[in-house]
PDB file of C-alpha atoms in Angstrom:
ATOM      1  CA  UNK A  15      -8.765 -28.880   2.983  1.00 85.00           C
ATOM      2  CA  UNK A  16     -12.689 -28.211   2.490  1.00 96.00           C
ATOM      3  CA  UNK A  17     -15.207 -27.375   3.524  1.00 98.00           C
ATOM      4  CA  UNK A  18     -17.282 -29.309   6.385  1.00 98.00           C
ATOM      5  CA  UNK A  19     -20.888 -29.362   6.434  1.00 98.00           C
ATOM      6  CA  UNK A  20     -22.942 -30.655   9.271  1.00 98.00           C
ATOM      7  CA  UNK A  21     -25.519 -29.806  12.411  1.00 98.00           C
ATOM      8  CA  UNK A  22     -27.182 -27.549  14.890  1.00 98.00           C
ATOM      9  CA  UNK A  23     -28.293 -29.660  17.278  1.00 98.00           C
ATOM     10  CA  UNK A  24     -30.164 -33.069  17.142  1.00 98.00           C
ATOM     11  CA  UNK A  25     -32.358 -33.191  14.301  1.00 98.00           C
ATOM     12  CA  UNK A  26     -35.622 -35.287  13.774  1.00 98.00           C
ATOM     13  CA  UNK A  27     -34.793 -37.543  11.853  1.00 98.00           C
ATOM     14  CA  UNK A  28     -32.226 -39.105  14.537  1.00 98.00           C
ATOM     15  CA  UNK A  29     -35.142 -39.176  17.265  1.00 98.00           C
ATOM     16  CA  UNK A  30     -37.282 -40.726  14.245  1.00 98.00           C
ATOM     17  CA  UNK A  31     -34.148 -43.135  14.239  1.00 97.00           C
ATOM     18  CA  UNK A  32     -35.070 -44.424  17.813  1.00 97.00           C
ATOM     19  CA  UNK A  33     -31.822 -42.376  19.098  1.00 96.00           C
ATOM     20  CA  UNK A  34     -31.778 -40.330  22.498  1.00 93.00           C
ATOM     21  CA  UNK A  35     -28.563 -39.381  23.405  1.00 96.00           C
ATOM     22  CA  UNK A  36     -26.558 -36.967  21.691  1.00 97.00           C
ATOM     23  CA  UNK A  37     -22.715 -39.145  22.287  1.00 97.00           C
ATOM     24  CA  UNK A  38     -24.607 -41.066  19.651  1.00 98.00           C
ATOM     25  CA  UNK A  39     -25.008 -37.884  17.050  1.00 98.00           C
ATOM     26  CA  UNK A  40     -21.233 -38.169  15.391  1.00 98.00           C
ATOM     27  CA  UNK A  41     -21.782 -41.690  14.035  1.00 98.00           C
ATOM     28  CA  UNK A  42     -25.325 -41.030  13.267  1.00 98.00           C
ATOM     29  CA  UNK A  43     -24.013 -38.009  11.290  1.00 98.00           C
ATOM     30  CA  UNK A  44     -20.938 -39.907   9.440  1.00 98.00           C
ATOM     31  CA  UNK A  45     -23.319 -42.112   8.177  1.00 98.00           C
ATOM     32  CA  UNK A  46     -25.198 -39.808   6.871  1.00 97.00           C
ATOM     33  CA  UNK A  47     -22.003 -38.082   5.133  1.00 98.00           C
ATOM     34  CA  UNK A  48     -21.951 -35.075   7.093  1.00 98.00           C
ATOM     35  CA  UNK A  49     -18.797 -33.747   8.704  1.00 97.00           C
ATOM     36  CA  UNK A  50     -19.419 -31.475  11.818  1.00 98.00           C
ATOM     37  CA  UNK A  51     -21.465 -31.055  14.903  1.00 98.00           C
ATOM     38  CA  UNK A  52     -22.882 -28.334  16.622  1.00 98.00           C
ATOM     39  CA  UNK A  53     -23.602 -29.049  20.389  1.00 98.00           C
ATOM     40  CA  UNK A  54     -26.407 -26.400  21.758  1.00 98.00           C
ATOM     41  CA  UNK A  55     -26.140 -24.998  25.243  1.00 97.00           C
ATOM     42  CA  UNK A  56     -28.268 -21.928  23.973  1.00 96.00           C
ATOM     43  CA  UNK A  57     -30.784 -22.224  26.914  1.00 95.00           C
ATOM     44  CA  UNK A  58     -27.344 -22.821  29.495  1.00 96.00           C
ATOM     45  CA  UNK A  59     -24.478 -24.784  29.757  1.00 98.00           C
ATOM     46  CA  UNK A  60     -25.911 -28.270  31.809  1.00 97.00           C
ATOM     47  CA  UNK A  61     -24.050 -30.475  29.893  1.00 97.00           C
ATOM     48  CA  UNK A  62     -22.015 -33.346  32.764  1.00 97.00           C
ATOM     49  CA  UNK A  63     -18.414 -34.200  31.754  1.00 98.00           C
ATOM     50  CA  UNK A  64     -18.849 -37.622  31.819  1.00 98.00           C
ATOM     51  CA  UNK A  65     -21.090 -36.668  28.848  1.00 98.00           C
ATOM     52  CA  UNK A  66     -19.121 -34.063  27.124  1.00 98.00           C
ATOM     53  CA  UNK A  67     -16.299 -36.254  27.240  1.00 98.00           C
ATOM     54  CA  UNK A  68     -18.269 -39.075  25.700  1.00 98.00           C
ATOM     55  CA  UNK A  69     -19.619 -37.016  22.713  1.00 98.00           C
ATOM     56  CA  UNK A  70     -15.996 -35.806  21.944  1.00 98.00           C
ATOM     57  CA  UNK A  71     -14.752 -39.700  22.034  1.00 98.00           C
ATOM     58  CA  UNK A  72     -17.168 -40.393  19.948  1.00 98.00           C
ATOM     59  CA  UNK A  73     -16.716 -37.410  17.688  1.00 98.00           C
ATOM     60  CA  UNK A  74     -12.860 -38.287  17.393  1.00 98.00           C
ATOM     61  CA  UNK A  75     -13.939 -41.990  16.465  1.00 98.00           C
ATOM     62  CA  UNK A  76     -16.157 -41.144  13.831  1.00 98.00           C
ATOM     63  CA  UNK A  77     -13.713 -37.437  12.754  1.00 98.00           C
ATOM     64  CA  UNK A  78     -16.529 -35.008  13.430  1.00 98.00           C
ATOM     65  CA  UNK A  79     -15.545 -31.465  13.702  1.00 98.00           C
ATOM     66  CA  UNK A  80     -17.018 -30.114  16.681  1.00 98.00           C
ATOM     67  CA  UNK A  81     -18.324 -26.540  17.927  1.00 98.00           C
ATOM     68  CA  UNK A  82     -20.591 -25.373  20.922  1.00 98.00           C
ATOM     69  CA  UNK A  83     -23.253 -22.628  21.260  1.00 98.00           C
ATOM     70  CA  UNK A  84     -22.815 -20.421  24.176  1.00 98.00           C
ATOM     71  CA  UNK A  85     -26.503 -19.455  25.891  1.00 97.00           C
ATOM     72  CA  UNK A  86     -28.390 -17.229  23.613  1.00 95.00           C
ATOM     73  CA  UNK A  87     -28.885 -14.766  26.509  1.00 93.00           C
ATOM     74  CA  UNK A  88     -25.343 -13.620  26.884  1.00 95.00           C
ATOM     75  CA  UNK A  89     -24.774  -9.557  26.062  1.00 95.00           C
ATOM     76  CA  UNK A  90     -21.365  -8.318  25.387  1.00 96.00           C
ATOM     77  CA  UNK A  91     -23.098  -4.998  24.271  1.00 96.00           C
ATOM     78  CA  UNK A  92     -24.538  -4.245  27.940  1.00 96.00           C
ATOM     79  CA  UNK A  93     -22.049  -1.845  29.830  1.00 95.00           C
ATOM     80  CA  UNK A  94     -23.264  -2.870  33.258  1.00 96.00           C
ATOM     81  CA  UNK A  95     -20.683  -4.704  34.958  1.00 96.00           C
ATOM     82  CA  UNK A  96     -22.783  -6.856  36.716  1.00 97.00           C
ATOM     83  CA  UNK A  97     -24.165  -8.285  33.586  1.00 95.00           C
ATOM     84  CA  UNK A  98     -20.583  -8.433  31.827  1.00 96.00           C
ATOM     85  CA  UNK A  99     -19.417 -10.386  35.057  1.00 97.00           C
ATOM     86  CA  UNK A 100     -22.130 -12.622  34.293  1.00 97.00           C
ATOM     87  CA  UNK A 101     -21.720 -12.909  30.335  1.00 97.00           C
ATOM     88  CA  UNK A 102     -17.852 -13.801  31.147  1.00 98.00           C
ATOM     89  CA  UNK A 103     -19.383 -16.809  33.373  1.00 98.00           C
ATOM     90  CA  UNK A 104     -21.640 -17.890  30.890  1.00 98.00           C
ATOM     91  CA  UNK A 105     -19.316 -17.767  28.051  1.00 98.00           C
ATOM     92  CA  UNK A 106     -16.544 -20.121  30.588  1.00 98.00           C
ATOM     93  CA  UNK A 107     -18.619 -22.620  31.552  1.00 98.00           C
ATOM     94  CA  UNK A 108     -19.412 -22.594  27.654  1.00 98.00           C
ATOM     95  CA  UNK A 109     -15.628 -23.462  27.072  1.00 98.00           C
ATOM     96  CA  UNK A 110     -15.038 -25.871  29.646  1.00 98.00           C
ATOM     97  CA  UNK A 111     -17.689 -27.793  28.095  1.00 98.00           C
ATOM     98  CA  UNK A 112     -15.817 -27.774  25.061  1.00 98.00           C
ATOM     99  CA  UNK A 113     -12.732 -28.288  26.499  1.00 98.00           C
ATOM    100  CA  UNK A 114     -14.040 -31.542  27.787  1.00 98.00           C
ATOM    101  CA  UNK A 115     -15.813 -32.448  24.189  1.00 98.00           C
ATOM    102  CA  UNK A 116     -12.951 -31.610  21.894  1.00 98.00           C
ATOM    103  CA  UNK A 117     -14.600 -28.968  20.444  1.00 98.00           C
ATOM    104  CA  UNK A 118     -12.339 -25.975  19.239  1.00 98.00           C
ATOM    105  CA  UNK A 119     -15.197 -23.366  18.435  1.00 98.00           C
ATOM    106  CA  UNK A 120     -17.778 -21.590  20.629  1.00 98.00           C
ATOM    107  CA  UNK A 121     -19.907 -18.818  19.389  1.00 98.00           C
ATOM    108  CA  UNK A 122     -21.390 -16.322  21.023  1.00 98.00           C
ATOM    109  CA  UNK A 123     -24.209 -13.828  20.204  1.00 97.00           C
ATOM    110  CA  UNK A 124     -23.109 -10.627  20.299  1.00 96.00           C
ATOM    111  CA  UNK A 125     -25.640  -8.794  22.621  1.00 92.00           C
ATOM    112  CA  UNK A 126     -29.048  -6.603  22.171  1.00 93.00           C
ATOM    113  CA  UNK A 127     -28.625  -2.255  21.442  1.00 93.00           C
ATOM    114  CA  UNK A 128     -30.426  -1.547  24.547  1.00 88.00           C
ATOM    115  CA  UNK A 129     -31.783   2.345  23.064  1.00 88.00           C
ATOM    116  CA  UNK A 130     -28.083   3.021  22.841  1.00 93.00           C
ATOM    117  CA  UNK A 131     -26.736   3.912  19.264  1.00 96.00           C
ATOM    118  CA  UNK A 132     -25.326   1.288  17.143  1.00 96.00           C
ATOM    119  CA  UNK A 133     -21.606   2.749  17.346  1.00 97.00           C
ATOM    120  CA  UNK A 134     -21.903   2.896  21.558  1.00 97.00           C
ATOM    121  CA  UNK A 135     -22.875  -0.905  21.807  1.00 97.00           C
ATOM    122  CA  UNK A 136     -20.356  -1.788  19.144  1.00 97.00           C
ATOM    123  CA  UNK A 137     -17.629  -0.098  21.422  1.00 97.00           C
ATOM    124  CA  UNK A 138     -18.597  -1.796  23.897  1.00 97.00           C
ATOM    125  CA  UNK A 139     -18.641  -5.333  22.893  1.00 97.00           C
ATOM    126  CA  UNK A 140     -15.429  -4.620  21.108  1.00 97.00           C
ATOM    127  CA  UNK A 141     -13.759  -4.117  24.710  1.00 97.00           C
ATOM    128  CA  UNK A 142     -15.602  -6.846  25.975  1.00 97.00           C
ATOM    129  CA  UNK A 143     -14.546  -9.271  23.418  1.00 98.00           C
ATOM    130  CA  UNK A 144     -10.616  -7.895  24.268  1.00 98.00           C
ATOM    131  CA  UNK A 145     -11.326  -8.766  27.587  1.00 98.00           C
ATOM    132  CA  UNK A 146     -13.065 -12.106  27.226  1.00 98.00           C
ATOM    133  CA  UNK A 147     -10.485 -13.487  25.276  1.00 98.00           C
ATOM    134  CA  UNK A 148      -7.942 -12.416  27.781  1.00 98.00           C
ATOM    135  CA  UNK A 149      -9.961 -14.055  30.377  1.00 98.00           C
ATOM    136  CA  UNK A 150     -10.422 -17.570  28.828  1.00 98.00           C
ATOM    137  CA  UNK A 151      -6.467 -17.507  28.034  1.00 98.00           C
ATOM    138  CA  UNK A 152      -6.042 -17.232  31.472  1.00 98.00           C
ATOM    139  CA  UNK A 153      -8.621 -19.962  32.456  1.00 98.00           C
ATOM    140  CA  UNK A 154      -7.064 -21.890  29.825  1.00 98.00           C
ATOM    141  CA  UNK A 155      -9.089 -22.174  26.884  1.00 98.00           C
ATOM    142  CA  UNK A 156      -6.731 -20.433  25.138  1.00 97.00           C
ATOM    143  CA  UNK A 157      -6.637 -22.697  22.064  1.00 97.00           C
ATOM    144  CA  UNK A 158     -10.847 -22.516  21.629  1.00 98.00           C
ATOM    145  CA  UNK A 159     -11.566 -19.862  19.305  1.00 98.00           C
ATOM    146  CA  UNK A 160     -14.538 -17.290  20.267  1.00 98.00           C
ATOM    147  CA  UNK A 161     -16.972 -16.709  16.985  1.00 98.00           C
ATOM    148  CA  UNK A 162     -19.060 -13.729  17.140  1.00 98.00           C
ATOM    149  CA  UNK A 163     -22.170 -14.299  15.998  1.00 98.00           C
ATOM    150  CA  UNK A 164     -24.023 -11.993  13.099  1.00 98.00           C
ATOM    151  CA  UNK A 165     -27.526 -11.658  14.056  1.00 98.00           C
ATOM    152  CA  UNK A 166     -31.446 -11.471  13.067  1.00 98.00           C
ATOM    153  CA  UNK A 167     -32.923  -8.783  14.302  1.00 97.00           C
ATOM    154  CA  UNK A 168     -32.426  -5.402  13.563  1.00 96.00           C
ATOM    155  CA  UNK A 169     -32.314  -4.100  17.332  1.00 94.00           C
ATOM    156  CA  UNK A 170     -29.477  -6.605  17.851  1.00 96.00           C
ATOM    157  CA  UNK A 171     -26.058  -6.049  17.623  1.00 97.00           C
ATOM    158  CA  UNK A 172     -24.666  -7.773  15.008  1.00 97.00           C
ATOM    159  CA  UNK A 173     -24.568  -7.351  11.182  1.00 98.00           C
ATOM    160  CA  UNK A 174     -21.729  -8.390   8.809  1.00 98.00           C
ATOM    161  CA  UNK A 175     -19.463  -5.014   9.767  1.00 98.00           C
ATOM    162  CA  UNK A 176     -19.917  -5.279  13.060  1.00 98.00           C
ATOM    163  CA  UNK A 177     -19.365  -8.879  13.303  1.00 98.00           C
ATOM    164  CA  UNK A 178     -15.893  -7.923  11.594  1.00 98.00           C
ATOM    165  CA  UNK A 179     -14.978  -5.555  13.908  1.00 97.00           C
ATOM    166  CA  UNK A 180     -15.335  -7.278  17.066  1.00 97.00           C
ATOM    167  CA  UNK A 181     -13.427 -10.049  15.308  1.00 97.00           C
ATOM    168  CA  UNK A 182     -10.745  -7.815  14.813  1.00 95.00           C
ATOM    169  CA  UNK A 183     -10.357  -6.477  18.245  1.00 92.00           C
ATOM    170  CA  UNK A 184      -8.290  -9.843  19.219  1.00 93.00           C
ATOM    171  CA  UNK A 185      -6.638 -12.379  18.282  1.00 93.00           C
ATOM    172  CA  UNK A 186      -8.447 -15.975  18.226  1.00 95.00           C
ATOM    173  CA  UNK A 187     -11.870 -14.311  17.221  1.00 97.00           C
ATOM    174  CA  UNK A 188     -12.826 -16.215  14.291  1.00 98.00           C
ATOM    175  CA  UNK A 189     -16.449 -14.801  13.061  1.00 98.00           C
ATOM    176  CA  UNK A 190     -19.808 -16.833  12.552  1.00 98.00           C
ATOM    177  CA  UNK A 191     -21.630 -15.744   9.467  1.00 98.00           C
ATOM    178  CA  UNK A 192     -25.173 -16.584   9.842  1.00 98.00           C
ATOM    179  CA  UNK A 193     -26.523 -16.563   6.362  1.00 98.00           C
ATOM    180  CA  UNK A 194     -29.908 -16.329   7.011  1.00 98.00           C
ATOM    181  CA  UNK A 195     -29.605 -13.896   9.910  1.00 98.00           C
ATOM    182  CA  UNK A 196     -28.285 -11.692   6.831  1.00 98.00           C
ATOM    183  CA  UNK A 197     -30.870 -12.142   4.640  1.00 98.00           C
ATOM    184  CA  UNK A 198     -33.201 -11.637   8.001  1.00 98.00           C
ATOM    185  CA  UNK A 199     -31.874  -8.399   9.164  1.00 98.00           C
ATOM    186  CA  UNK A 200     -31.702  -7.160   5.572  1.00 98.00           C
ATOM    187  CA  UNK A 201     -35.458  -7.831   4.608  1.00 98.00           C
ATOM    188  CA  UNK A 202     -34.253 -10.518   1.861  1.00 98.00           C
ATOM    189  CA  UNK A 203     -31.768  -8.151   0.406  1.00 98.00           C
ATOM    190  CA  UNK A 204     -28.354 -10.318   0.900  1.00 98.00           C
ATOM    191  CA  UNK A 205     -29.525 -13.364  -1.035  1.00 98.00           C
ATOM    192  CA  UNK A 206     -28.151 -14.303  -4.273  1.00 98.00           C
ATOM    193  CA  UNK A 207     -24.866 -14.522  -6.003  1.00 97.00           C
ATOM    194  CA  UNK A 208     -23.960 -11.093  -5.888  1.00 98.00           C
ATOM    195  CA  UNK A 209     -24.662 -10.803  -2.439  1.00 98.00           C
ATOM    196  CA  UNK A 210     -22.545 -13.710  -1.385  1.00 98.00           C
ATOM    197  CA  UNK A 211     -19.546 -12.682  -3.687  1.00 98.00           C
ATOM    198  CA  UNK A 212     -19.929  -9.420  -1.865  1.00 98.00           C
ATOM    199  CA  UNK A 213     -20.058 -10.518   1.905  1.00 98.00           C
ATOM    200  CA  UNK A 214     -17.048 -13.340   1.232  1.00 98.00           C
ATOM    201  CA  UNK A 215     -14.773 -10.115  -0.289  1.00 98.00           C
ATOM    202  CA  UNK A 216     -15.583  -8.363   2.680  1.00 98.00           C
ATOM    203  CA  UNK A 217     -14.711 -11.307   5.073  1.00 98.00           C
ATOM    204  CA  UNK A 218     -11.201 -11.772   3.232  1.00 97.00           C
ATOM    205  CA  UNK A 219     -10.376  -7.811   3.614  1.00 97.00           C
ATOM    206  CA  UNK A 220     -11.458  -8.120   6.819  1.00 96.00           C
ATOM    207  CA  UNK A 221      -9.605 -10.796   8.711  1.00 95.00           C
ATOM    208  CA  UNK A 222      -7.098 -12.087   5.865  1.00 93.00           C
ATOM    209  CA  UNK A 223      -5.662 -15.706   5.683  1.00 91.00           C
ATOM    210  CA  UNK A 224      -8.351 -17.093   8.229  1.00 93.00           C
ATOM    211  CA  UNK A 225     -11.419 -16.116   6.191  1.00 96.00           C
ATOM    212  CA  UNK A 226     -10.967 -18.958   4.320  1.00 97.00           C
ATOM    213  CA  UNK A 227     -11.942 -21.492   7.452  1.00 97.00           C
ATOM    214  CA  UNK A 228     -14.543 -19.149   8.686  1.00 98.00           C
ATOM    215  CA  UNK A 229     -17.265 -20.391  11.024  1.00 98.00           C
ATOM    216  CA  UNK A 230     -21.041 -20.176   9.327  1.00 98.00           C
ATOM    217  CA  UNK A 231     -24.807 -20.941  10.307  1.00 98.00           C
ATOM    218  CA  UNK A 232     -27.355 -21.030   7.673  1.00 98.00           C
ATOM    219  CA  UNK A 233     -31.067 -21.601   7.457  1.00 98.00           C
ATOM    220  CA  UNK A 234     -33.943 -20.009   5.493  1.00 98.00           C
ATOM    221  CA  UNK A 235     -35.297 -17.706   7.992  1.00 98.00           C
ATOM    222  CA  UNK A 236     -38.905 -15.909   7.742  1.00 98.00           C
ATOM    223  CA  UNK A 237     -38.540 -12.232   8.429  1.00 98.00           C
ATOM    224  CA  UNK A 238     -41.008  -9.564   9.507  1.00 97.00           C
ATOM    225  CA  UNK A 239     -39.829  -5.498   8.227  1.00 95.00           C
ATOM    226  CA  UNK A 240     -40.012  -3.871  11.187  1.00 94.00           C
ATOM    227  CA  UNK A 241     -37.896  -6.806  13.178  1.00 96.00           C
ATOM    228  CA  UNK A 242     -35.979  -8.599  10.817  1.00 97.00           C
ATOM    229  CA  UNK A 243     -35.467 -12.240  11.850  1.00 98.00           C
ATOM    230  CA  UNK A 244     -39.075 -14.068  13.344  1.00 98.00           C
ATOM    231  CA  UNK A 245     -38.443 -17.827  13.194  1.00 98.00           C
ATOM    232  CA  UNK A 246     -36.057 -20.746  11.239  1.00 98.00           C
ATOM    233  CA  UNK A 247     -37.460 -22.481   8.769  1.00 98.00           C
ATOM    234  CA  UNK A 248     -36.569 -25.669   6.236  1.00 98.00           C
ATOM    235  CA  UNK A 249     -35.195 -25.563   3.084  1.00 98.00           C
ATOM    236  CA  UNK A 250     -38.380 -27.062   1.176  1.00 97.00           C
ATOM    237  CA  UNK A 251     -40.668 -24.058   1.755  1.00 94.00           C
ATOM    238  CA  UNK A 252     -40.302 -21.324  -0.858  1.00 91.00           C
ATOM    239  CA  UNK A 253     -41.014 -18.431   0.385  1.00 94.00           C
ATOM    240  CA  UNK A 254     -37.993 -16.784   2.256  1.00 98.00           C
ATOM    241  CA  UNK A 255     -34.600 -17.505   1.973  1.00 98.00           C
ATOM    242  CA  UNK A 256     -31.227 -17.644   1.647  1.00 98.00           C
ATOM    243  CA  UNK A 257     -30.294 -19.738  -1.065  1.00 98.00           C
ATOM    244  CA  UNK A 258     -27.855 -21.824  -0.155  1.00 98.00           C
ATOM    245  CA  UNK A 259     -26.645 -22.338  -3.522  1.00 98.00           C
ATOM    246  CA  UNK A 260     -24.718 -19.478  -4.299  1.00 98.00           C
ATOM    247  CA  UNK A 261     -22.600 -19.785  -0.765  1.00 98.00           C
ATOM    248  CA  UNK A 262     -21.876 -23.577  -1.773  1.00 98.00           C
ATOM    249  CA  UNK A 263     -21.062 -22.098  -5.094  1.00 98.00           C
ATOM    250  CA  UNK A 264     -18.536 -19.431  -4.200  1.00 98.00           C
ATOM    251  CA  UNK A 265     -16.607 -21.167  -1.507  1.00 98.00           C
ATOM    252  CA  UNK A 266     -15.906 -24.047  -3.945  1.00 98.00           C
ATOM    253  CA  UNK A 267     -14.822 -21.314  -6.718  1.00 97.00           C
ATOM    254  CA  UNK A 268     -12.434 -19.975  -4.126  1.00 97.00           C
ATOM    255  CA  UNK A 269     -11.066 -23.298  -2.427  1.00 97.00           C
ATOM    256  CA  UNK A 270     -12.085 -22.021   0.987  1.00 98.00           C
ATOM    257  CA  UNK A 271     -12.658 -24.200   3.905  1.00 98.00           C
ATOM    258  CA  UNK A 272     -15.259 -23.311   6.195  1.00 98.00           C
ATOM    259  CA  UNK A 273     -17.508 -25.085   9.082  1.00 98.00           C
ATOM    260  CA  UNK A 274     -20.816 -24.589   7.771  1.00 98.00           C
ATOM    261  CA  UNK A 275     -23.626 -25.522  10.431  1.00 98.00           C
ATOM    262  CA  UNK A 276     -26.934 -25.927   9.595  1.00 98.00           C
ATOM    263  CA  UNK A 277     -29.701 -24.669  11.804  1.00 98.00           C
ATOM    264  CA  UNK A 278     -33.111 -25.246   9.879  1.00 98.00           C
ATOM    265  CA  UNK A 279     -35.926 -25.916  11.878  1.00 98.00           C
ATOM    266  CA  UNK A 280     -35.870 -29.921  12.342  1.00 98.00           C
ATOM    267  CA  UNK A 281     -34.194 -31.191   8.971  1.00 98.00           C
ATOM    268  CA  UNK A 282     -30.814 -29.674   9.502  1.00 98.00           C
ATOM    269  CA  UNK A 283     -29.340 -32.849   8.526  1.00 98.00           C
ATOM    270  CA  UNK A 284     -30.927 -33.599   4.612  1.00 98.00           C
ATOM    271  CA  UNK A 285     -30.561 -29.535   4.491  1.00 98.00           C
ATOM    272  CA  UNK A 286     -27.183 -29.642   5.780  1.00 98.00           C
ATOM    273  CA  UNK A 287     -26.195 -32.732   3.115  1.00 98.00           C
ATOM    274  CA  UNK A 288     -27.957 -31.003   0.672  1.00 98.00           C
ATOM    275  CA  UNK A 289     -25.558 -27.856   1.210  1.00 98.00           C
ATOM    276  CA  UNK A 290     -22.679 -30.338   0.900  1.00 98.00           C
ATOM    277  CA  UNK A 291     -23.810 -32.144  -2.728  1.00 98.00           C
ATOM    278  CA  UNK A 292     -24.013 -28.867  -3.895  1.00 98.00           C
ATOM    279  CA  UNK A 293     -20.615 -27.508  -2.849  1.00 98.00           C
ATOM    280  CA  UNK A 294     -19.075 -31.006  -3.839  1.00 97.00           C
ATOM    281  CA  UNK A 295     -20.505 -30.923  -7.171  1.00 97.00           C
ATOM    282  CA  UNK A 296     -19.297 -27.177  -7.720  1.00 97.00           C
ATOM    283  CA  UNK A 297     -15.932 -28.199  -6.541  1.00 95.00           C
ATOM    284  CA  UNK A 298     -16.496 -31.200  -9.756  1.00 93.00           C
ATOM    285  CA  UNK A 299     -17.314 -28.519 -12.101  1.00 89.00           C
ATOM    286  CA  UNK A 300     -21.305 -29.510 -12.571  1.00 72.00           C
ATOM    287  CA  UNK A 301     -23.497 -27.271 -13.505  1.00 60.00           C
ATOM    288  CA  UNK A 302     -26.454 -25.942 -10.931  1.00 56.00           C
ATOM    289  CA  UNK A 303     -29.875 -27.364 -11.438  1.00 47.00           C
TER     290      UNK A 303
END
């Protein structure tokens, strides 16, 4: 097994390409030697299943790994019941939609602090998570795993610990590593080898035999120090990071097998292949430029 590399979203270089529809975004993306697909319902789930089903046919045809994004606005860390009610509904109609694709991963953020401590909204969205996934084995989604996102911003639930946590509250929680949300929330300080060697450890203590196939995001992201993550950015600019070279780096040195997703801001597909020359020369033994 290795690693697959591939997209958040649609990226401009396939609307550059005179494409529209996103059933055409597998092939597109085989040909350009990428692996996986990311289909965004971040602002809601409107995707048709005549659609969903033709993106996952075409995903099959051309063996694209696929994943969905739940809405962005979902908050497992909010106690109210009302809004958990509503964060269940969001997060279904997020797996039906990848039921109908194919897909076998949805993440989902994991929810804002709300002036509540850090340990109350973690306790929270731990039960919440418990109770999710018994509430999508019952509606049958029972073989799509749930990824809890690590976030941005510093008010946010959401940093590699917690992440871990509400991982291990069930089984079928398979975390999402957002690299740059790392670096983001952490003013720059997770970036480098080091700090990848030291995240990756943590991830195998953590949830064992599955790190290895974790789910990841990354993108350079520009960060402000009172709020952590402000916007996505490409790899070319060289201001703010992560560098993606010590991730490609360490999960070819340990023969792990993740989805890696990029999510820079319009090129996600020559950052995303860019990831994957690196990792593949790391697996060949080159040496880094």
């Amino acid at each position: 097994m290795r690693a697959l590399f591939g997209t958040a979203g649609n990226p401009e270089a396939f609307y550059a390409a005179g494409k529209k529809q996103s059933k055409d975004m597998p092939a597109w993306l085989r040909e350009k030697g990428l692996d996986a697909y990311e289909y965004q319902c971040g602002k809601g789930v409107t995707v048709g299943e005549a659609t969903a089903r033709a993106i996952g046919r075409a995903a099959e045809e051309a063996g694209i790994a696929l994943s969905l994004h739940a809405p962005y606005f979902v908050n497992p860390a909010n106690p109210d019941p009302d809004s958990q009610e509503k964060t269940v509904g969001y997060v279904l109609s997020a797996c039906r939609a990848a039921q109908w694709m194919g897909a076998d991963r949805v993440v989902i953020h994991t929810g804002a602090l709300q002036k509540r401590t850090r340990q109350e909204a973690l306790a929270t969205a731990k039960t919440f998570f418990q109770q999710l996934r018994r509430r999508c084995d019952e509606a049958g989604y029972e073989d799509i795993l749930l990824c809890p996102e690590t976030m941005g911003k510093i008010n946010q639930l959401g940093d590699l610990d917690e992440v871990l946590a509400i991982a291990a509250a069930a089984e079928r929680l398979l975390p999402c590593v957002d690299f740059g949300h790392l670096y983001a929330r952490s003013l720059g300080r997770l970036d480098g080898e080091e700090a990848v060697e030291g995240m990756l450890d943590r991830l195998a203590a953590e949830v064992g035999e599955e790190a290895s196939r974790f789910h990841s995001h990354f993108s350079k992201i520009e960060y402000t120090p009172r709020g952590g993550e402000a916007r996505h950015l490409i790899f070319d600019q060289p201001y703010f990071g992560p560098d993606p070279g010590p991730l490609c780096r360490a999960i070819a040195r340990r023969g792990w097998a993740p989805r890696v997703i990029c999510e820079s801001a319009g090129t996600q597909d020559g950052d995303a292949l860019a990831m994957k020359r690196a990792y593949l020369g790391a697996l060949a033994g080159e040496s880094p430029v």
